[in-house]
Short mmCIF file of C-alpha atoms in Angstrom, two decimals:
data_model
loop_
_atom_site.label_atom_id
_atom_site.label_comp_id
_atom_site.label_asym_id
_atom_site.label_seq_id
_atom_site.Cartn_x
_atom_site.Cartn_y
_atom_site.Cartn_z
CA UNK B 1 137.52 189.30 189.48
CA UNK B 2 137.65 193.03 189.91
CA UNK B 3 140.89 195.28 191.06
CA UNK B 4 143.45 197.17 189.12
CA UNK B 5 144.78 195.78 185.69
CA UNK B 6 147.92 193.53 185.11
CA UNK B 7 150.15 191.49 183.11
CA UNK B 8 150.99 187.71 182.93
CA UNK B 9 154.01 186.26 180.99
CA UNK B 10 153.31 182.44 181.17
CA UNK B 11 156.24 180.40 180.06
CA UNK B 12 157.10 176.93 179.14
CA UNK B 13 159.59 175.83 181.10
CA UNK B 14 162.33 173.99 178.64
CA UNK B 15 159.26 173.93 176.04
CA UNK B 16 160.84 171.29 173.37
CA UNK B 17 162.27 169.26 176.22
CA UNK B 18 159.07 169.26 178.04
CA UNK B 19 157.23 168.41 174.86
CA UNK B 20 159.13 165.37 174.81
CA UNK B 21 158.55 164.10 178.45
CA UNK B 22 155.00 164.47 178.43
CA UNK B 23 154.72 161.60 176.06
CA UNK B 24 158.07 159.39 177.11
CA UNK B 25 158.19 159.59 180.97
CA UNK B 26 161.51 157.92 181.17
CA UNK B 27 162.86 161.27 180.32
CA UNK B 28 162.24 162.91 183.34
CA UNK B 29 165.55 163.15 185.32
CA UNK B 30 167.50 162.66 182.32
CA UNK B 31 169.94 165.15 180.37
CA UNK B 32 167.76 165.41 177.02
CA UNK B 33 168.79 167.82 173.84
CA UNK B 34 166.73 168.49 171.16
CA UNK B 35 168.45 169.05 167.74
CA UNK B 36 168.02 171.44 164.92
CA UNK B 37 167.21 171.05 161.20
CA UNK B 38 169.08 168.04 160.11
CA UNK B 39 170.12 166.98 163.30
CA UNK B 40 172.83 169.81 163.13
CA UNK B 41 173.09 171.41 166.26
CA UNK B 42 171.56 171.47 170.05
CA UNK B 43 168.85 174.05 169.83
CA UNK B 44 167.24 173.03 173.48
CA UNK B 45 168.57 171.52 176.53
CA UNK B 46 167.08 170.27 180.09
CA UNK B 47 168.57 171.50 182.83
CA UNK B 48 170.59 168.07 183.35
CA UNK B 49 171.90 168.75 180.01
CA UNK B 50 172.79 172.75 181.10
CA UNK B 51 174.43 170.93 184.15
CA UNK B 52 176.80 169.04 181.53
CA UNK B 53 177.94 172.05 180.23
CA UNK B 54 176.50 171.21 176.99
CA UNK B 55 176.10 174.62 174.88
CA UNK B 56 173.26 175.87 172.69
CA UNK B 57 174.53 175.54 168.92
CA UNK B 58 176.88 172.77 170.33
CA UNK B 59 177.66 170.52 167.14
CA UNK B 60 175.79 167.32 167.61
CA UNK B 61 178.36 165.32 165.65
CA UNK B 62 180.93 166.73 168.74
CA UNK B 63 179.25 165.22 171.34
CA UNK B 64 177.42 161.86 170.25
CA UNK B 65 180.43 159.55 171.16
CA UNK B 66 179.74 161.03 174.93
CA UNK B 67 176.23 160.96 175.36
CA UNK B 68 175.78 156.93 176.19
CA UNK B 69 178.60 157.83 178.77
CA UNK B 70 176.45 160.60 179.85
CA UNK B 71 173.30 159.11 179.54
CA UNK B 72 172.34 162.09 177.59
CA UNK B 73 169.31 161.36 175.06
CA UNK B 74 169.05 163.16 171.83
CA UNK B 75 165.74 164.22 170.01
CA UNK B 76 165.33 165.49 166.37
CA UNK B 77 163.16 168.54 166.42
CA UNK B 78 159.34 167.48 166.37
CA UNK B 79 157.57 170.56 164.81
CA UNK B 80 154.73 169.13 164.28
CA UNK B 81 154.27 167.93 167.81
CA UNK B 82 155.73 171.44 169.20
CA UNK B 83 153.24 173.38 167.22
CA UNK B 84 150.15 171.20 168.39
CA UNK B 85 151.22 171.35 172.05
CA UNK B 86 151.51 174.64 171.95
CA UNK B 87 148.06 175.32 170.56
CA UNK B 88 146.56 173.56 173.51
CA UNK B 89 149.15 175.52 176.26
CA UNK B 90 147.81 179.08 174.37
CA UNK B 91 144.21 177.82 174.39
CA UNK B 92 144.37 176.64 178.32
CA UNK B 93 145.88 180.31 179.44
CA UNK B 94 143.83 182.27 177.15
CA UNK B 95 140.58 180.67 179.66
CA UNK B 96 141.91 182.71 182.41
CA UNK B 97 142.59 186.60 180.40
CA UNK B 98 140.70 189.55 179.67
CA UNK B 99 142.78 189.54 176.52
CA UNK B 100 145.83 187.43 175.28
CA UNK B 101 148.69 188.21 172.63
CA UNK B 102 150.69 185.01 171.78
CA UNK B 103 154.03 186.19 171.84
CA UNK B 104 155.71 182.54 170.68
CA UNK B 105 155.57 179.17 170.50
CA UNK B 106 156.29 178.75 174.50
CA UNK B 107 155.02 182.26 175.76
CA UNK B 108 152.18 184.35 176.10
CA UNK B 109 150.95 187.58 177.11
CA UNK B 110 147.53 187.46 179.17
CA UNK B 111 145.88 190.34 180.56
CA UNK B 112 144.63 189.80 184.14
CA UNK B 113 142.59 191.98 186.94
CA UNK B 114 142.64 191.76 190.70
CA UNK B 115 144.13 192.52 194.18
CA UNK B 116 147.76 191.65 194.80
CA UNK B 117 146.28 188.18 196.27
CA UNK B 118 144.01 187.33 193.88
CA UNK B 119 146.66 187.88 191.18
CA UNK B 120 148.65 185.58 192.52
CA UNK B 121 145.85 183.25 192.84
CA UNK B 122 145.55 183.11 189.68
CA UNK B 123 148.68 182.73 188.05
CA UNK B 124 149.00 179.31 190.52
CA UNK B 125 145.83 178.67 188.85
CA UNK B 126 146.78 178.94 185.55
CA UNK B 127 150.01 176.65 186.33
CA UNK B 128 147.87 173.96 187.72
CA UNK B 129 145.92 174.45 184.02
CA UNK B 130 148.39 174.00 182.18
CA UNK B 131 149.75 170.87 184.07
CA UNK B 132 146.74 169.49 183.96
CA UNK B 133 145.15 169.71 180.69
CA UNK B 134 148.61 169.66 179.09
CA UNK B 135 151.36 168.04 181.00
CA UNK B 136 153.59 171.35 180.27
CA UNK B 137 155.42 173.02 183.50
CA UNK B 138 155.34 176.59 183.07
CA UNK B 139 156.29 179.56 185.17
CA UNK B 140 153.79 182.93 185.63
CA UNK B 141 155.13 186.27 185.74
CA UNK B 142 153.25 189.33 187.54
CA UNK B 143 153.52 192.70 186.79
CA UNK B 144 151.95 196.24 185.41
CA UNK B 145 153.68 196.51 182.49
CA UNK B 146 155.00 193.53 180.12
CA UNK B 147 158.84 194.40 180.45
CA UNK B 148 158.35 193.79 184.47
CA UNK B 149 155.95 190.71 183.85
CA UNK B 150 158.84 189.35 181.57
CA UNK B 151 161.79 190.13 184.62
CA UNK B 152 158.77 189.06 186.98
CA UNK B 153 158.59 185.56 185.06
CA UNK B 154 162.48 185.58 185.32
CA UNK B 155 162.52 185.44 189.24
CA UNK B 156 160.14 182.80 188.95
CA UNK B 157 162.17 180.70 186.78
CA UNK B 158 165.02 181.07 189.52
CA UNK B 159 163.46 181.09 192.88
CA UNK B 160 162.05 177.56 193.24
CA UNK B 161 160.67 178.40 196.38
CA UNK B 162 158.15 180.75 194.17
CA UNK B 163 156.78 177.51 193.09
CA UNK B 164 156.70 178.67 189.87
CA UNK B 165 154.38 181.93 190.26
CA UNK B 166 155.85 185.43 190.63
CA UNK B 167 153.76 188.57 191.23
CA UNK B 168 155.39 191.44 191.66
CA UNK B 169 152.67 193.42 193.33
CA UNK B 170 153.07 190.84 195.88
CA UNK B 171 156.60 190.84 196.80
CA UNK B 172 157.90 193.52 199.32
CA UNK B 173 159.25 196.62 197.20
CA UNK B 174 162.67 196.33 198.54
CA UNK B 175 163.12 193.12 197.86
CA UNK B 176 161.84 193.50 194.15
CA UNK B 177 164.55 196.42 194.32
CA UNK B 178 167.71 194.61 195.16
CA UNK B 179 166.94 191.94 192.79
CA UNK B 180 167.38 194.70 189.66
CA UNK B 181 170.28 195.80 192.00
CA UNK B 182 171.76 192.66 191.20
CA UNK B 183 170.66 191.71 187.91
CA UNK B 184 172.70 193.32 184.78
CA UNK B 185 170.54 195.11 182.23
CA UNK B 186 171.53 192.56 179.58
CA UNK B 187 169.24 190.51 182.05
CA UNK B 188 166.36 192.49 180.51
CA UNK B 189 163.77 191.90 177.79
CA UNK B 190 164.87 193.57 174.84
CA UNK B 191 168.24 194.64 176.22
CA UNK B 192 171.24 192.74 174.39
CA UNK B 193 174.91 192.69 174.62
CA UNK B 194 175.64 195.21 172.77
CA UNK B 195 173.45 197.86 173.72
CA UNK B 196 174.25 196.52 177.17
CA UNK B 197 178.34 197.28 176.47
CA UNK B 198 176.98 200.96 175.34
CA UNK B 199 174.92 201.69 178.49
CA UNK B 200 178.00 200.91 181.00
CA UNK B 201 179.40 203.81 179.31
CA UNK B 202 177.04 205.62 180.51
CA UNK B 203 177.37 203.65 184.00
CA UNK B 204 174.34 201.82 183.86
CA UNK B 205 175.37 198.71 184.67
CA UNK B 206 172.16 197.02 186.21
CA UNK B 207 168.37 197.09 185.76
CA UNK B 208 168.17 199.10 188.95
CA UNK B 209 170.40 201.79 187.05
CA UNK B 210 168.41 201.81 184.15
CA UNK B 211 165.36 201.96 185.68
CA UNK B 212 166.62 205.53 187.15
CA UNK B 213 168.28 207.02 184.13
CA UNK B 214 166.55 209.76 182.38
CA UNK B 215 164.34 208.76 179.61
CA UNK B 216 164.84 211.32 177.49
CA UNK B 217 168.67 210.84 177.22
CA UNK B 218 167.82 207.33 177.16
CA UNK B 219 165.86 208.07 173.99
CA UNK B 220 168.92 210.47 172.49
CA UNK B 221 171.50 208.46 173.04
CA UNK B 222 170.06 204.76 171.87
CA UNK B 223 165.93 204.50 170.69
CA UNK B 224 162.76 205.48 171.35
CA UNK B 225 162.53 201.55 172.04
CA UNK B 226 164.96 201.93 174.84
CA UNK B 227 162.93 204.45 176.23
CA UNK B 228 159.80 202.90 176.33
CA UNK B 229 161.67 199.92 178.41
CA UNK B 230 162.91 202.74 180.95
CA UNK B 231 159.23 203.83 181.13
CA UNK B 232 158.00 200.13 181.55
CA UNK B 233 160.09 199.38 184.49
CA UNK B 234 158.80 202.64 186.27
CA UNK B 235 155.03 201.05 185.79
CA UNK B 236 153.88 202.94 182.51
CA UNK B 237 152.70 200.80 180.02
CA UNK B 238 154.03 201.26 176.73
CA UNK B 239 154.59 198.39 174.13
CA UNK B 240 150.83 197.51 173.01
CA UNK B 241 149.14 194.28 172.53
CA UNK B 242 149.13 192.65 169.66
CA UNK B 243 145.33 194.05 168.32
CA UNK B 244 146.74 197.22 168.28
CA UNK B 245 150.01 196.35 166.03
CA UNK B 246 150.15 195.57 162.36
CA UNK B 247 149.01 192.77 160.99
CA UNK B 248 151.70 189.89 159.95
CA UNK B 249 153.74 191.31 156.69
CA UNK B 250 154.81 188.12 155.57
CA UNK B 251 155.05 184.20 155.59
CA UNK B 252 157.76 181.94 155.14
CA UNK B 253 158.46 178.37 154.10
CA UNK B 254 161.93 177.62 154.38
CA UNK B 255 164.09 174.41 155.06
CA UNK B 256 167.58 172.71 154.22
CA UNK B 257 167.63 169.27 152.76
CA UNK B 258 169.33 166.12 154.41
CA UNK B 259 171.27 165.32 151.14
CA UNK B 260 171.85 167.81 148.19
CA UNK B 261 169.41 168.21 145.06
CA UNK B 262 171.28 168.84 141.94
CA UNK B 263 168.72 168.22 138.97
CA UNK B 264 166.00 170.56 137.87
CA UNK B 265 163.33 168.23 138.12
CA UNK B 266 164.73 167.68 141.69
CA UNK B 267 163.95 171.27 142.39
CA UNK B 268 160.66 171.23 140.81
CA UNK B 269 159.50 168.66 143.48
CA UNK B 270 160.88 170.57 146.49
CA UNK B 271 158.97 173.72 145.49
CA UNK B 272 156.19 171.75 144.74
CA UNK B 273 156.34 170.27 148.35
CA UNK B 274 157.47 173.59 149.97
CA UNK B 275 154.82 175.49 147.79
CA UNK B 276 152.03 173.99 149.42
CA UNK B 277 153.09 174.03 153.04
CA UNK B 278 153.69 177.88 152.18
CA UNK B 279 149.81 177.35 150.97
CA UNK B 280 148.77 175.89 154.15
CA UNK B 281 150.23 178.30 156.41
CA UNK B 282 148.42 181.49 154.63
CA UNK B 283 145.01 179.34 154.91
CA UNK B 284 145.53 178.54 158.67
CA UNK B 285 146.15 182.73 159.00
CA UNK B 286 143.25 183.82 156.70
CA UNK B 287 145.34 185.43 154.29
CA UNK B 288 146.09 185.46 150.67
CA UNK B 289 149.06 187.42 148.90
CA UNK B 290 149.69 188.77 145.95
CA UNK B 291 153.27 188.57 145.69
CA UNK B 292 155.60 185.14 146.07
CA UNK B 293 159.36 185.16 146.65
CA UNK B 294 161.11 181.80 146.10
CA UNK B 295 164.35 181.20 147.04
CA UNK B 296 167.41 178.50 146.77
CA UNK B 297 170.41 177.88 147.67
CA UNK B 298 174.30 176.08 147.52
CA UNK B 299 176.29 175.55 150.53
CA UNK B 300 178.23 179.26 151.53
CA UNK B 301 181.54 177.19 150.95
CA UNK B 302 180.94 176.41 147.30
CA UNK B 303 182.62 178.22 145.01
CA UNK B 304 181.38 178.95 141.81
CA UNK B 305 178.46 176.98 141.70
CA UNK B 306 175.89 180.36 142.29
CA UNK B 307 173.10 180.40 144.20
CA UNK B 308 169.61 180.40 142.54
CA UNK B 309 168.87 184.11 142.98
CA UNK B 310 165.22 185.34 144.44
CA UNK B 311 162.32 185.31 141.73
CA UNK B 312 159.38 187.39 142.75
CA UNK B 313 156.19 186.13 141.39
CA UNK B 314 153.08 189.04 141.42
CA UNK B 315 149.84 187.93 140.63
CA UNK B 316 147.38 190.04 139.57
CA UNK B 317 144.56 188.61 141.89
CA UNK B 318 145.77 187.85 145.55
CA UNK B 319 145.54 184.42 146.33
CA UNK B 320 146.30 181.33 148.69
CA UNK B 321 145.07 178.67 146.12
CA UNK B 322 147.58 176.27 146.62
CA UNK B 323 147.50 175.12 142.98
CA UNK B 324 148.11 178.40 141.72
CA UNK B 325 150.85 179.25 143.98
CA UNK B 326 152.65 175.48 143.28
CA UNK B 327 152.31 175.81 139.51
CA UNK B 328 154.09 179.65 139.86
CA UNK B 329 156.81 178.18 142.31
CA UNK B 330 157.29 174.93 140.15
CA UNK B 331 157.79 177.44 136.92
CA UNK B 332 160.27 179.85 138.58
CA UNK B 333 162.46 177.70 139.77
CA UNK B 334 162.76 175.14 136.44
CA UNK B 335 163.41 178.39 134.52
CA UNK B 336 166.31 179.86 136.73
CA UNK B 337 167.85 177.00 138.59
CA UNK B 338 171.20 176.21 137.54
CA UNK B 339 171.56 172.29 136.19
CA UNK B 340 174.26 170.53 138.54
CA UNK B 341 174.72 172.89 141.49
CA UNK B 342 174.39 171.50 144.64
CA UNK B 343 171.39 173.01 146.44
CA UNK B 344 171.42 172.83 150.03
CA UNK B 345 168.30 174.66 150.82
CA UNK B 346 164.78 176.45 149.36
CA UNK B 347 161.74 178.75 150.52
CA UNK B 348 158.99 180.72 149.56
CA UNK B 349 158.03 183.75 151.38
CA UNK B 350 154.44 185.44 151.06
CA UNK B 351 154.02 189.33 151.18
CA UNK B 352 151.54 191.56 150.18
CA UNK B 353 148.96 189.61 152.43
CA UNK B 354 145.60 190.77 153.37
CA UNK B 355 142.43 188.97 154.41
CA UNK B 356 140.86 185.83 152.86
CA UNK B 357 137.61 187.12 154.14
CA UNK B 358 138.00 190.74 152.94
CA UNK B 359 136.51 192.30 149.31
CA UNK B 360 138.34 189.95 146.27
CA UNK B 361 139.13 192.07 143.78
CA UNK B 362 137.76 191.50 140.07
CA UNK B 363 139.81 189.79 137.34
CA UNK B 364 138.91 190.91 134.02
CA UNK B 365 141.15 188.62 132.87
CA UNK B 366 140.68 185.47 134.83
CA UNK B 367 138.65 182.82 132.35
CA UNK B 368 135.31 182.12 133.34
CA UNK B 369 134.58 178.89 135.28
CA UNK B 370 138.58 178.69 136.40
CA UNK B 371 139.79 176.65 138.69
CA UNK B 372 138.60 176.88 142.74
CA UNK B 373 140.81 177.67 145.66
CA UNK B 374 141.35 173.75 147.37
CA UNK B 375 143.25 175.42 149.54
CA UNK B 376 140.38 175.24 152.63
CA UNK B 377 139.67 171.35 151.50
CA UNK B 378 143.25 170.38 151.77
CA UNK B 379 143.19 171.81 155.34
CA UNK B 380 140.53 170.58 156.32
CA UNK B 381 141.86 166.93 155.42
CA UNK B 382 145.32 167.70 157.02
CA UNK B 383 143.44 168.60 160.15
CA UNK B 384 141.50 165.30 160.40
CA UNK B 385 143.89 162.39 158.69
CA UNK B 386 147.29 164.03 159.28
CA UNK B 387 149.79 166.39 157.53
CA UNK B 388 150.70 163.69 154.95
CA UNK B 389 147.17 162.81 154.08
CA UNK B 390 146.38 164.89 151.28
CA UNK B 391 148.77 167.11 149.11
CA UNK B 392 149.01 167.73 144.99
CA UNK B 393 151.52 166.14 142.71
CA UNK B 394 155.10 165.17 144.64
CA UNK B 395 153.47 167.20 148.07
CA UNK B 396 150.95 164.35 147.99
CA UNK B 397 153.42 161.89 148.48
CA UNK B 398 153.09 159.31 151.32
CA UNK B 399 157.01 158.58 151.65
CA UNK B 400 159.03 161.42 152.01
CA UNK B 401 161.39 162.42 149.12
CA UNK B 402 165.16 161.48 149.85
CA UNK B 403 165.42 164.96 150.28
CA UNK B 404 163.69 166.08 153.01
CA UNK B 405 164.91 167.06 156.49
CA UNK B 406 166.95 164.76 158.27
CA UNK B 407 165.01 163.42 161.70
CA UNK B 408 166.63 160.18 162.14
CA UNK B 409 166.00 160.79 166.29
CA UNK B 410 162.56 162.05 165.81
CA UNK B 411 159.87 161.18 168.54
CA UNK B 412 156.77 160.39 167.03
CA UNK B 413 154.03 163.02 166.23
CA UNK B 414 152.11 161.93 169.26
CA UNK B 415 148.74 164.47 169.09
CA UNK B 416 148.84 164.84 164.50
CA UNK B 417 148.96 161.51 162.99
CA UNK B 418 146.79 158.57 163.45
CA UNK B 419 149.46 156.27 163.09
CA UNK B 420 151.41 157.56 166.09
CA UNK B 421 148.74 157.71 168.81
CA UNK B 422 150.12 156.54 171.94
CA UNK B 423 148.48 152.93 172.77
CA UNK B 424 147.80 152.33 176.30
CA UNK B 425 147.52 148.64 177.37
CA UNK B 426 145.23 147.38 180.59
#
C-alpha cells in the first residue's frame, strides 16, 4: 500500500462487556454491567444497560434488588480474561500497521498508508480481523493526526450507518466541519470539564472554535498541551508515538481485600502474594528496579487506627528476582504494620526500572554462588499451567486466602486456566 501517511484509533466497543459475550452468547441483547474490585461499583455497561439509566460508579448494592426485574446481568471484573483478550485484539491490528503504540487495554494507535479509499479499505479490514480472530466489535477511526483519528473513531461509534469505520479523508470537508460545529470541546481527546468551563470564557465553546483559535494564546492562557491539540486538529502532527516517549517509570501492584486483615502475619502473606505479582509484571516488561515502595492501608473512615505509612526499599543491585523482592516486602511490612488495625488494602510499586537485558552492575558485596533470579521460570510456568500454578510460600497457594478480592459473579478465565476451557459437545 503506498499514498500519504495516516492514523488509526481502533477501539473496543464496550471492551469488558464484549469480553464477556464472546464466551456466553446469551448475553447478547441483554443489559450486562461489569463490577469493580470487590464487586463495589459498575465500572462498564452495554448499551442496554446505558438505556436503563444505570450510571458508571453506580453502587452495585443500590441496584441488585432491580436487576432480575430488569433482566440486567452482573459480572465481577475478569482481569485475567480482559488482559488475554486484549493481547490477541493488539496482536490482530498490529498485522495491518507500519507501526503501532498500544494506548490501553481496549485501544490502539496504528500507523497506516494509502489513498482516501484504500484507507478506508482497510480499517473495514481490520474490523472484520478483529471479529474474526477475536469475537471483539470494534470501531476504526481515520485521520492525519491522532487527536482527529480519536474524534474520527468518535463519529464512528455514533453513526451506525459508518458500519463501524470512519475515515476522515473520506468524508466531504463540510460535513466533517459541522460535526465539530456541533460537538463541544469537552467532546475532545484530552479536553476535560474543567479546562472546557475555562475555554467558554474565552468563547470557545465547540471543537470547530477551538480548532480556529490562535495557538499561541492557546498556549499562554492554558499549556503547551493545549496547543499541540489546536495544532492536531488543523492536520499537524504533534503528540509522538510511543518509541519516541520515555520508557515506563514505574509498576504497580495494588488491590483492596474482600474482608479486613488485622494480624501481622496476615500482612506478611498479602505482601508475599502481592510481592510476586509485582515480580511478574516487571518480568513480562523486561525490567528490573532498584527501588520498592510498599504500601497499606485502613478504611478513610477509621479513626485512629493509622495507616501503615510507605517504606521504600533500595537495593543496591537492581533486580526483578521475585524472591528477593518477596523477602524485602514480607520484612517491611512485619516491621511497621500496626497489630490490630483493620487494613483494607496493600501495594507495591517499582521505580527506578531499567532493562533486564541491559549491563548488570557488579556487587562487591553479593556472596558468591547466591541465589538465581526464578523470576523467568515462574513465568514461564504461569504462561503454560495458569496464574495459580506456581508461586513461593503463601503466593503458591492453590486456594485463595480469605482475603483476596471479592469475585463472587466472576465469569470464568476462559483463554488462562486449564480448568476453565470452554467444552464444546457434538
Amino acid at each position: 500500500m503506498v499514498g500519504r501517511q495516516a492514523i488509526a484509533l481502533v477501539d473496543v466497543n464496550n471492551f469488558y462487556v464484549s469480553c464477556e459475550r464472546v464466551f456466553d452468547p446469551r448475553l447478547e441483547g441483554r443489559p450486562v454491567v461489569v463490577l469493580s474490585n470487590n464487586d463495589g461499583c459498575v465500572v462498564a455497561r452495554s448499551a442496554e444497560a446505558k438505556a436503563l439509566g444505570i450510571a458508571t460508579g453506580a453502587p452495585w448494592f443500590q441496584i441488585q434488588a432491580q436487576a432480575k426485574a430488569w433482566g440486567l446481568v452482573a459480572r465481577s471484573s475478569n482481569y485475567e480474561l480482559y488482559g488475554d483478550m486484549s493481547a490477541r485484539v493488539m496482536e490482530v491490528v498490529g498485522r495491518f500497521g507500519t507501526w503501532q503504540e498500544v494506548y490501553s487495554i481496549d485501544e490502539s494507535f496504528v500507523g497506516l498508508l494509502g489513498d482516501p479509499a484504500q484507507l478506508e479499505t482497510c480499517g473495514r479490514e481490520i474490523r472484520a480481523a478483529v471479529m474474526r480472530h477475536v469475537g471483539l466489535p470494534v470501531c476504526v477511526g481515520i485521520a492525519q493526526t491522532k487527536t482527529l483519528a480519536k474524534f474520527a473513531n468518535r463519529i464512528a461509534k455514533q453513526n451506525p450507518a459508518l458500519e463501524g469505520v470512519c475515515s476522515l479523508d473520506s468524508m466531504p470537508a463540510g460535513h466533517v466541519q459541522a460535526i465539530q460545529e456541533r460537538v463541544p470541546a469537552s467532546g475532545l481527546w484530552g479536553v476535560g470539564e474543567r479546562t472546557a468551563k475555562r475555554l467558554k470564557m474565552l468563547e470557545i465553546q465547540t471543537i470547530a472554535d477551538l480548532k480556529a483559535a490562535d495557538p499561541a494564546l492557546i498556549r499562554k492562557k492554558f499549556s503547551v498541551v493545549l496547543q499541540r491539540t489546536v495544532m492536531e486538529l488543523n492536520g499537524t502532527e504533534c503528540i509522538p508515538h510511543t518509541e519516541e516517549r520515555v520508557d515506563k517509570q514505574q509498576i504497580m501492584f495494588s488491590r483492596s481485600f474482600s474482608t479486613p486483615v488485622t494480624t501481622i502475619e496476615g500482612m506478611e502473606q498479602v505482601m508475599a502474594v502481592y510481592a510476586q505479582r509485582g515480580a511478574a509484571r516487571l518480568n513480562d516488561s523486561g525490567l528490573r528496579a532498584s527501588i520498592m515502595t510498599v504500601t497499606a492501608g485502613t478504611s478513610r473512615f477509621a479513626a485512629g487506627e493509622g495507616s501503615f505509612p510507605a517504606a521504600t526499599i533500595r537495593f543496591a543491585t537492581p533486580t526483578q528476582d521475585p524472591i528477593v523482592l518477596t523477602r524485602a516486602a514480607v520484612a517491611a511490612i512485619g516491621q511497621s504494620a500496626v497489630p490490630g488495625a483493620s487494613y483494607l488494602r496493600a501495594g507495591v510499586m517499582f521505580s527506578g526500572l531499567e532493562p533486564l537485558s541491559g549491563p548488570e552492575m557488579l556487587d562487591v558485596f553479593a556472596k558468591p554462588g547466591g541465589q538465581p533470579c526464578v523470576g523467568g521460570v515462574l513465568g514461564d510456568v504461569r504462561t503454560k499451567f495458569g496464574s495459580q500454578a506456581i508461586g513461593l510460600g503463601f503466593g503458591g497457594l492453590a486456594e485463595p486466602p480469605s482475603w483476596s478480592m471479592k469475585r463472587e459473579l466472576s465469569s470464568p478465565k476462559y483463554t488462562t486456566e486449564w480448568s476453565d476451557l470452554p467444552v464444546v459437545r457434538a
